[in-house]
Short mmCIF file of C-alpha atoms in Angstrom, two decimals:
data_model
loop_
_atom_site.label_atom_id
_atom_site.label_comp_id
_atom_site.label_asym_id
_atom_site.label_seq_id
_atom_site.Cartn_x
_atom_site.Cartn_y
_atom_site.Cartn_z
CA UNK A 783 -50.89 -64.93 -39.99
CA UNK A 784 -53.88 -64.18 -42.80
CA UNK A 785 -56.51 -61.41 -40.21
CA UNK A 786 -59.43 -60.28 -41.22
CA UNK A 787 -60.61 -56.74 -40.71
CA UNK A 788 -64.47 -55.49 -40.92
CA UNK A 789 -64.55 -52.35 -41.95
CA UNK A 790 -69.01 -52.27 -42.69
CA UNK A 791 -69.40 -50.06 -39.63
CA UNK A 792 -67.49 -47.60 -41.47
CA UNK A 793 -70.95 -47.21 -43.66
CA UNK A 794 -72.31 -44.87 -40.20
CA UNK A 795 -69.49 -44.42 -38.50
CA UNK A 796 -68.34 -40.74 -36.91
CA UNK A 797 -66.84 -38.78 -35.04
CA UNK A 798 -63.89 -41.02 -32.86
CA UNK A 799 -64.85 -44.68 -34.53
CA UNK A 800 -65.03 -43.41 -37.68
CA UNK A 801 -61.70 -42.24 -36.68
CA UNK A 802 -59.96 -44.62 -35.22
CA UNK A 803 -60.79 -47.67 -38.05
CA UNK A 804 -59.43 -45.44 -40.42
CA UNK A 805 -56.24 -44.08 -39.41
CA UNK A 806 -56.38 -47.96 -38.69
CA UNK A 807 -56.96 -49.25 -41.48
CA UNK A 808 -54.37 -46.61 -43.31
CA UNK A 809 -51.94 -47.82 -40.73
CA UNK A 810 -51.75 -50.64 -41.72
CA UNK A 811 -50.92 -50.02 -45.37
CA UNK A 812 -48.03 -48.14 -44.15
CA UNK A 813 -46.52 -49.88 -41.47
CA UNK A 814 -46.52 -53.38 -43.37
CA UNK A 815 -46.36 -55.54 -41.34
CA UNK A 816 -43.80 -59.59 -43.09
CA UNK A 817 -46.15 -62.36 -41.19
CA UNK A 818 -49.03 -60.60 -41.79
CA UNK A 819 -51.71 -61.04 -44.32
CA UNK A 820 -54.63 -58.36 -44.14
CA UNK A 821 -57.75 -58.31 -45.52
CA UNK A 822 -60.27 -56.05 -45.92
CA UNK A 823 -63.53 -56.46 -45.47
CA UNK A 824 -64.25 -53.33 -46.95
CA UNK A 825 -62.26 -50.47 -48.71
CA UNK A 826 -62.20 -47.97 -46.14
CA UNK A 827 -62.55 -44.83 -48.00
CA UNK A 828 -65.71 -46.35 -50.31
CA UNK A 829 -66.97 -47.65 -47.32
CA UNK A 830 -67.08 -45.08 -45.33
CA UNK A 831 -68.40 -42.38 -48.30
CA UNK A 832 -70.99 -44.85 -48.69
CA UNK A 833 -75.01 -42.95 -47.52
CA UNK A 834 -77.05 -45.36 -47.81
CA UNK A 835 -78.46 -45.40 -43.92
CA UNK A 836 -75.71 -42.07 -42.49
CA UNK A 837 -79.65 -40.13 -43.38
CA UNK A 838 -81.78 -42.45 -41.61
CA UNK A 839 -84.34 -40.65 -39.60
CA UNK A 840 -87.82 -41.98 -39.89
CA UNK A 841 -88.01 -44.98 -37.76
CA UNK A 842 -88.25 -47.56 -41.43
CA UNK A 843 -85.50 -45.84 -42.72
CA UNK A 844 -83.02 -46.92 -38.59
CA UNK A 845 -85.44 -50.54 -39.38
CA UNK A 846 -83.40 -50.96 -42.63
CA UNK A 847 -80.55 -50.09 -40.91
CA UNK A 848 -80.37 -52.97 -38.19
CA UNK A 849 -82.00 -55.63 -40.03
CA UNK A 850 -78.70 -54.77 -42.64
CA UNK A 851 -75.73 -54.69 -39.76
CA UNK A 852 -77.61 -57.15 -38.19
CA UNK A 853 -77.06 -59.44 -41.36
CA UNK A 854 -73.86 -58.35 -42.11
CA UNK A 855 -72.99 -60.14 -38.50
CA UNK A 856 -74.83 -63.64 -38.54
CA UNK A 857 -74.20 -64.43 -42.06
CA UNK A 858 -72.54 -62.38 -44.32
CA UNK A 859 -69.09 -61.70 -42.20
CA UNK A 860 -69.20 -64.99 -40.83
CA UNK A 861 -69.46 -66.42 -44.89
CA UNK A 862 -66.23 -64.13 -45.75
CA UNK A 863 -64.29 -66.95 -42.08
CA UNK A 864 -65.12 -69.74 -44.52
CA UNK A 865 -64.53 -67.93 -47.20
CA UNK A 866 -60.75 -66.62 -46.56
CA UNK A 867 -59.71 -68.65 -43.29
CA UNK A 868 -58.42 -66.07 -41.88
CA UNK A 869 -56.42 -66.85 -38.62
CA UNK A 870 -57.58 -64.03 -36.40
CA UNK A 871 -60.97 -62.16 -37.63
CA UNK A 872 -61.22 -58.38 -36.01
CA UNK A 873 -64.58 -56.41 -35.46
CA UNK A 874 -63.80 -52.55 -34.76
CA UNK A 875 -67.27 -51.75 -33.92
CA UNK A 876 -68.57 -53.24 -29.80
CA UNK A 877 -69.68 -55.88 -31.93
CA UNK A 878 -68.11 -59.97 -33.17
CA UNK A 879 -70.35 -62.34 -34.74
CA UNK A 880 -72.50 -64.36 -32.37
CA UNK A 881 -71.90 -68.00 -34.83
CA UNK A 882 -68.93 -70.58 -33.52
CA UNK A 883 -65.87 -69.10 -35.72
CA UNK A 884 -62.87 -71.29 -36.86
CA UNK A 885 -60.61 -68.03 -35.51
CA UNK A 886 -59.57 -66.24 -33.02
CA UNK A 887 -61.24 -63.32 -32.33
CA UNK A 888 -60.11 -59.35 -31.45
CA UNK A 889 -62.89 -56.87 -30.34
CA UNK A 890 -62.41 -53.47 -30.13
CA UNK A 891 -64.59 -52.31 -27.25
CA UNK A 892 -64.47 -48.50 -27.24
CA UNK A 893 -66.34 -47.46 -23.88
CA UNK A 894 -68.23 -48.51 -21.08
CA UNK A 895 -71.05 -45.57 -21.60
CA UNK A 896 -74.43 -48.79 -22.57
CA UNK A 897 -73.79 -49.78 -19.04
CA UNK A 898 -72.38 -46.63 -17.21
CA UNK A 899 -74.99 -44.34 -18.57
CA UNK A 900 -78.36 -46.18 -19.30
CA UNK A 901 -79.89 -42.69 -19.37
CA UNK A 902 -78.48 -41.77 -22.24
CA UNK A 903 -80.15 -44.41 -24.90
CA UNK A 904 -82.94 -45.61 -25.91
CA UNK A 905 -84.51 -49.24 -23.15
CA UNK A 906 -85.12 -51.15 -25.33
CA UNK A 907 -82.24 -50.25 -28.32
CA UNK A 908 -79.57 -50.60 -25.69
CA UNK A 909 -80.72 -54.35 -24.67
CA UNK A 910 -80.37 -55.01 -28.32
CA UNK A 911 -76.91 -53.56 -28.65
CA UNK A 912 -75.58 -54.96 -24.84
CA UNK A 913 -76.63 -58.16 -26.08
CA UNK A 914 -74.99 -58.67 -29.67
CA UNK A 915 -71.78 -57.69 -27.57
CA UNK A 916 -72.42 -60.63 -24.84
CA UNK A 917 -73.17 -63.16 -27.13
CA UNK A 918 -70.48 -61.99 -30.07
CA UNK A 919 -67.73 -62.93 -26.64
CA UNK A 920 -66.57 -66.45 -26.82
CA UNK A 921 -64.45 -68.69 -27.94
CA UNK A 922 -60.55 -67.87 -28.84
CA UNK A 923 -61.57 -63.76 -27.78
CA UNK A 924 -59.45 -61.51 -26.96
CA UNK A 925 -61.17 -57.60 -25.94
CA UNK A 926 -59.00 -54.48 -27.07
CA UNK A 927 -60.06 -50.91 -25.15
CA UNK A 928 -58.74 -48.23 -26.15
CA UNK A 929 -57.43 -46.79 -22.04
CA UNK A 930 -56.88 -48.20 -19.28
CA UNK A 931 -59.57 -46.30 -18.02
CA UNK A 932 -62.18 -48.17 -20.62
CA UNK A 933 -59.83 -51.73 -19.75
CA UNK A 934 -60.97 -50.95 -15.21
CA UNK A 935 -64.54 -49.85 -16.80
CA UNK A 936 -65.19 -53.33 -18.65
CA UNK A 937 -63.76 -55.24 -16.38
CA UNK A 938 -66.38 -53.75 -13.99
CA UNK A 939 -69.13 -54.58 -16.08
CA UNK A 940 -68.36 -57.53 -18.37
CA UNK A 941 -65.79 -59.41 -15.82
CA UNK A 942 -62.72 -61.35 -16.88
CA UNK A 943 -64.02 -64.00 -18.18
CA UNK A 944 -61.91 -63.08 -21.79
CA UNK A 945 -58.60 -60.78 -21.33
CA UNK A 946 -58.92 -56.92 -22.27
CA UNK A 947 -55.59 -55.30 -23.47
CA UNK A 948 -55.22 -51.59 -23.98
CA UNK A 949 -54.29 -49.90 -27.80
CA UNK A 950 -53.40 -46.46 -28.14
CA UNK A 951 -54.83 -45.08 -30.69
CA UNK A 952 -53.32 -41.98 -33.14
CA UNK A 953 -55.45 -38.84 -34.00
CA UNK A 954 -56.85 -38.61 -36.93
CA UNK A 955 -54.48 -37.30 -39.52
CA UNK A 956 -55.98 -33.74 -40.79
CA UNK A 957 -54.17 -34.10 -44.59
CA UNK A 958 -56.26 -31.74 -46.28
CA UNK A 959 -55.54 -28.26 -46.81
CA UNK A 960 -56.56 -25.47 -44.86
CA UNK A 961 -59.56 -23.43 -45.74
CA UNK A 962 -57.48 -20.44 -45.21
CA UNK A 963 -61.34 -18.23 -45.25
CA UNK A 964 -62.97 -19.51 -42.42
CA UNK A 965 -62.05 -18.20 -39.94
CA UNK A 966 -62.92 -14.82 -42.31
CA UNK A 967 -66.43 -15.85 -43.46
CA UNK A 968 -66.95 -15.92 -39.73
CA UNK A 969 -66.01 -13.04 -38.11
CA UNK A 970 -62.91 -15.54 -36.42
CA UNK A 971 -60.10 -13.31 -35.76
CA UNK A 972 -56.82 -15.39 -34.79
CA UNK A 973 -56.31 -16.91 -30.94
CA UNK A 974 -59.16 -14.85 -31.03
CA UNK A 975 -61.50 -17.51 -29.82
CA UNK A 976 -62.39 -20.79 -27.35
CA UNK A 977 -62.84 -24.16 -28.83
CA UNK A 978 -64.47 -27.40 -28.70
CA UNK A 979 -65.25 -29.85 -32.11
CA UNK A 980 -67.45 -33.26 -31.45
CA UNK A 981 -70.92 -33.75 -31.08
CA UNK A 982 -73.45 -31.96 -28.29
CA UNK A 983 -74.33 -35.74 -26.40
CA UNK A 984 -75.24 -34.73 -23.38
CA UNK A 985 -71.67 -36.41 -21.72
CA UNK A 986 -69.55 -33.92 -23.20
CA UNK A 987 -71.11 -31.37 -20.99
CA UNK A 988 -71.16 -28.50 -23.79
CA UNK A 989 -74.39 -26.34 -21.02
CA UNK A 990 -71.44 -26.34 -17.93
CA UNK A 991 -69.16 -25.13 -20.79
CA UNK A 992 -71.30 -21.72 -22.03
CA UNK A 993 -72.57 -21.25 -18.42
CA UNK A 994 -68.45 -20.54 -17.78
CA UNK A 995 -68.30 -18.79 -21.20
CA UNK A 996 -70.85 -16.90 -19.80
CA UNK A 997 -69.13 -16.36 -16.38
CA UNK A 998 -65.88 -15.84 -17.78
CA UNK A 999 -67.13 -13.00 -20.12
CA UNK A 1000 -68.70 -11.32 -17.47
CA UNK A 1001 -65.61 -11.79 -15.19
CA UNK A 1002 -63.26 -9.85 -17.84
CA UNK A 1003 -64.98 -8.16 -20.57
CA UNK A 1004 -62.56 -9.99 -23.16
CA UNK A 1005 -64.25 -9.58 -26.51
CA UNK A 1006 -62.98 -13.61 -27.17
CA UNK A 1007 -64.94 -15.88 -28.70
CA UNK A 1008 -65.93 -20.05 -28.43
CA UNK A 1009 -66.48 -22.15 -31.38
CA UNK A 1010 -68.72 -25.08 -30.42
CA UNK A 1011 -67.82 -27.13 -33.86
CA UNK A 1012 -70.02 -30.10 -34.85
CA UNK A 1013 -73.38 -31.95 -35.54
CA UNK A 1014 -76.62 -33.03 -32.71
CA UNK A 1015 -76.29 -35.75 -30.10
CA UNK A 1016 -76.64 -39.13 -31.93
CA UNK A 1017 -80.22 -39.67 -30.38
CA UNK A 1018 -82.72 -37.29 -28.90
CA UNK A 1019 -81.58 -38.65 -25.69
CA UNK A 1020 -77.92 -37.40 -25.78
CA UNK A 1021 -79.00 -34.59 -27.90
CA UNK A 1022 -77.97 -31.30 -25.87
CA UNK A 1023 -77.61 -28.93 -29.02
CA UNK A 1024 -81.24 -28.03 -28.40
CA UNK A 1025 -80.49 -27.05 -24.46
CA UNK A 1026 -77.14 -25.25 -25.81
CA UNK A 1027 -79.12 -23.84 -28.18
CA UNK A 1028 -81.58 -22.08 -25.88
CA UNK A 1029 -78.46 -21.16 -23.32
CA UNK A 1030 -76.99 -19.08 -26.03
CA UNK A 1031 -80.08 -17.49 -26.15
CA UNK A 1032 -80.73 -16.47 -22.72
CA UNK A 1033 -77.76 -15.03 -22.39
CA UNK A 1034 -77.05 -13.13 -24.90
CA UNK A 1035 -74.37 -14.96 -26.84
CA UNK A 1036 -75.57 -15.23 -30.50
CA UNK A 1037 -72.12 -13.00 -31.66
CA UNK A 1038 -69.48 -14.36 -29.21
CA UNK A 1039 -70.74 -18.77 -29.50
CA UNK A 1040 -70.62 -19.80 -32.99
CA UNK A 1041 -72.08 -23.30 -34.02
CA UNK A 1042 -71.00 -24.59 -36.94
CA UNK A 1043 -72.19 -28.19 -37.42
CA UNK A 1044 -70.08 -30.40 -38.86
CA UNK A 1045 -67.69 -29.11 -41.04
CA UNK A 1046 -65.00 -30.42 -43.29
CA UNK A 1047 -61.36 -31.15 -42.72
CA UNK A 1048 -59.76 -28.35 -43.70
CA UNK A 1049 -62.62 -26.36 -41.97
CA UNK A 1050 -61.50 -28.41 -38.57
CA UNK A 1051 -57.59 -27.14 -39.41
CA UNK A 1052 -58.78 -23.14 -39.62
CA UNK A 1053 -60.42 -23.72 -36.88
CA UNK A 1054 -57.23 -25.29 -34.53
CA UNK A 1055 -54.32 -23.60 -35.89
CA UNK A 1056 -56.49 -20.18 -35.46
CA UNK A 1057 -57.94 -20.84 -32.26
CA UNK A 1058 -56.43 -19.59 -28.15
CA UNK A 1059 -57.42 -22.75 -26.15
CA UNK A 1060 -59.20 -26.13 -26.65
CA UNK A 1061 -61.87 -27.22 -24.63
CA UNK A 1062 -62.93 -30.43 -23.38
CA UNK A 1063 -65.93 -30.47 -20.66
CA UNK A 1064 -66.84 -34.00 -21.29
CA UNK A 1065 -67.95 -36.15 -17.94
CA UNK A 1066 -66.88 -39.73 -19.36
CA UNK A 1067 -64.66 -40.55 -22.40
CA UNK A 1068 -63.40 -43.67 -23.10
CA UNK A 1069 -60.17 -41.81 -24.76
CA UNK A 1070 -60.04 -38.29 -26.22
CA UNK A 1071 -59.17 -37.70 -29.61
CA UNK A 1072 -59.59 -34.01 -29.31
CA UNK A 1073 -57.29 -33.23 -26.80
CA UNK A 1074 -54.18 -35.23 -28.68
CA UNK A 1075 -55.29 -33.10 -31.42
CA UNK A 1076 -55.27 -29.75 -30.02
CA UNK A 1077 -51.37 -30.79 -28.85
CA UNK A 1078 -50.27 -31.90 -32.30
CA UNK A 1079 -51.67 -27.80 -33.86
CA UNK A 1080 -49.66 -26.36 -30.68
CA UNK A 1081 -53.06 -25.70 -28.40
CA UNK A 1082 -53.53 -25.73 -24.24
CA UNK A 1083 -55.35 -27.77 -23.72
CA UNK A 1084 -58.46 -27.83 -20.45
CA UNK A 1085 -59.82 -30.96 -19.71
CA UNK A 1086 -62.53 -31.70 -16.70
CA UNK A 1087 -60.30 -34.08 -14.84
CA UNK A 1088 -62.61 -36.99 -16.42
CA UNK A 1089 -60.18 -40.39 -16.15
CA UNK A 1090 -59.72 -41.16 -19.63
CA UNK A 1091 -59.33 -37.63 -20.44
CA UNK A 1092 -56.61 -37.18 -17.77
CA UNK A 1093 -54.70 -41.07 -19.16
CA UNK A 1094 -54.54 -39.44 -22.34
CA UNK A 1095 -53.49 -35.72 -21.56
CA UNK A 1096 -50.62 -36.92 -19.39
CA UNK A 1097 -50.08 -33.79 -17.09
CA UNK A 1098 -50.85 -31.67 -20.50
CA UNK A 1099 -53.95 -30.02 -20.10
CA UNK A 1100 -55.28 -28.16 -17.42
CA UNK A 1101 -57.78 -28.98 -15.46
CA UNK A 1102 -61.02 -28.77 -13.61
CA UNK A 1103 -63.09 -30.33 -12.09
CA UNK A 1104 -65.51 -32.13 -13.91
CA UNK A 1105 -69.17 -30.77 -13.87
CA UNK A 1106 -67.97 -27.65 -11.40
CA UNK A 1107 -68.50 -24.50 -13.66
CA UNK A 1108 -67.14 -22.53 -11.59
CA UNK A 1109 -64.16 -24.16 -11.41
CA UNK A 1110 -64.25 -23.53 -15.33
CA UNK A 1111 -64.58 -20.87 -15.68
CA UNK A 1112 -61.43 -20.28 -13.01
CA UNK A 1113 -59.51 -21.86 -16.39
CA UNK A 1114 -61.10 -20.48 -19.34
CA UNK A 1115 -60.47 -16.47 -17.14
CA UNK A 1116 -56.41 -18.39 -15.78
CA UNK A 1117 -55.60 -18.89 -19.57
CA UNK A 1118 -56.33 -16.10 -20.64
CA UNK A 1119 -54.65 -13.80 -17.97
CA UNK A 1120 -51.27 -16.16 -18.56
CA UNK A 1121 -49.15 -16.40 -21.53
CA UNK A 1122 -46.74 -17.71 -19.08
CA UNK A 1123 -48.61 -21.10 -18.19
CA UNK A 1124 -50.35 -20.68 -21.80
CA UNK A 1125 -47.25 -21.07 -23.47
CA UNK A 1126 -46.20 -23.95 -20.89
CA UNK A 1127 -48.99 -25.71 -21.85
CA UNK A 1128 -48.42 -25.68 -25.13
CA UNK A 1129 -44.93 -27.22 -25.19
CA UNK A 1130 -45.88 -29.96 -22.42
CA UNK A 1131 -48.60 -30.51 -25.31
CA UNK A 1132 -46.49 -31.04 -27.76
CA UNK A 1133 -44.48 -33.25 -26.43
CA UNK A 1134 -47.13 -35.52 -25.12
CA UNK A 1135 -48.31 -35.68 -28.66
CA UNK A 1136 -45.06 -37.88 -29.94
CA UNK A 1137 -46.19 -40.65 -27.43
CA UNK A 1138 -49.60 -41.31 -30.50
CA UNK A 1139 -48.40 -42.67 -33.70
CA UNK A 1140 -50.34 -44.14 -36.29
CA UNK A 1141 -46.64 -46.62 -36.43
CA UNK A 1142 -47.10 -46.91 -32.29
CA UNK A 1143 -51.25 -47.24 -33.00
CA UNK A 1144 -50.95 -50.27 -35.59
CA UNK A 1145 -47.45 -52.10 -33.61
CA UNK A 1146 -49.64 -52.18 -30.59
CA UNK A 1147 -52.22 -54.65 -33.33
CA UNK A 1148 -49.32 -56.48 -34.66
CA UNK A 1149 -48.23 -57.51 -30.99
CA UNK A 1150 -50.80 -58.83 -29.76
CA UNK A 1151 -52.33 -60.43 -33.46
CA UNK A 1152 -48.83 -62.50 -32.89
CA UNK A 1153 -48.43 -63.16 -29.55
CA UNK A 1154 -50.28 -66.08 -28.31
CA UNK A 1155 -53.79 -65.34 -26.66
CA UNK A 1156 -53.32 -66.59 -23.02
#
């Protein structure tokens, strides 16, 4: 069985999709299957390091990227299919070629955000992108998604014309050495801060976290800090970083809330290893990788009761009602005061993290690849 894996999108992928693509690529090589021959369209590390379009900010730069992406999907990738003659083509970035292909397709659609949250996207871009998604759903296609919640959401918006399977992904393997000086450089003490890592997309609800943290400080007089690491949202419509910055100034939290921006893997490890707890207030997720990363580092997690996060946490996290500031504040206070609860959450999280691994990730793909399309 010959499988062609499309890795073109790694040249712009960030956060969750980048992790998905990189971890799957690593697992392919670490856990080979005797009946499957894998062909990569690109070398993963090299493609991820390509910065040609990562700094595309002007309209012309963005247009050039979209033209390059369209040319890849609709011309270059079909040519590679003709060249390598795979039995299966796997596209990990929502979109498969619109052209007819002589092979089976597995298309990974990570979530249903484009349909669920239209206000977060440019109208023309959303219409164009969802059109590309639908045009690529043809012939022998199976959709892969990240959680049962995402599967249910996709069935609602795409229907059941094509089978949809759930594959749980593996969290990022942080092999880089810990930056031993990062905490001290940022005036952070061990177990002296709550943590969130990710972009400032509106659906992440980070303004809610800042407000709840301000209330937490008022109720407890705690000396703990809040670290929100990550870059701005992917577009003006989606970006909540300015709102967060304004709230930090409004509440006088400049010394309490750290916004370090994008950080390297060694710095991420330092933050996970030193945090008191991880907080994930998102209103919509397809999966929730940071929960598993936090569990793996032995951190207790507070997360919204959004269905995908509840599914991934598997009862190992402390939930609050999505969007409810008072409830989130209450859970921050509870975690701060109840040492026994914190230790219990840590142990439950460690157990849950074992359910997600690179080997299980790739074995789920092996099973789908080697099973006939229903």
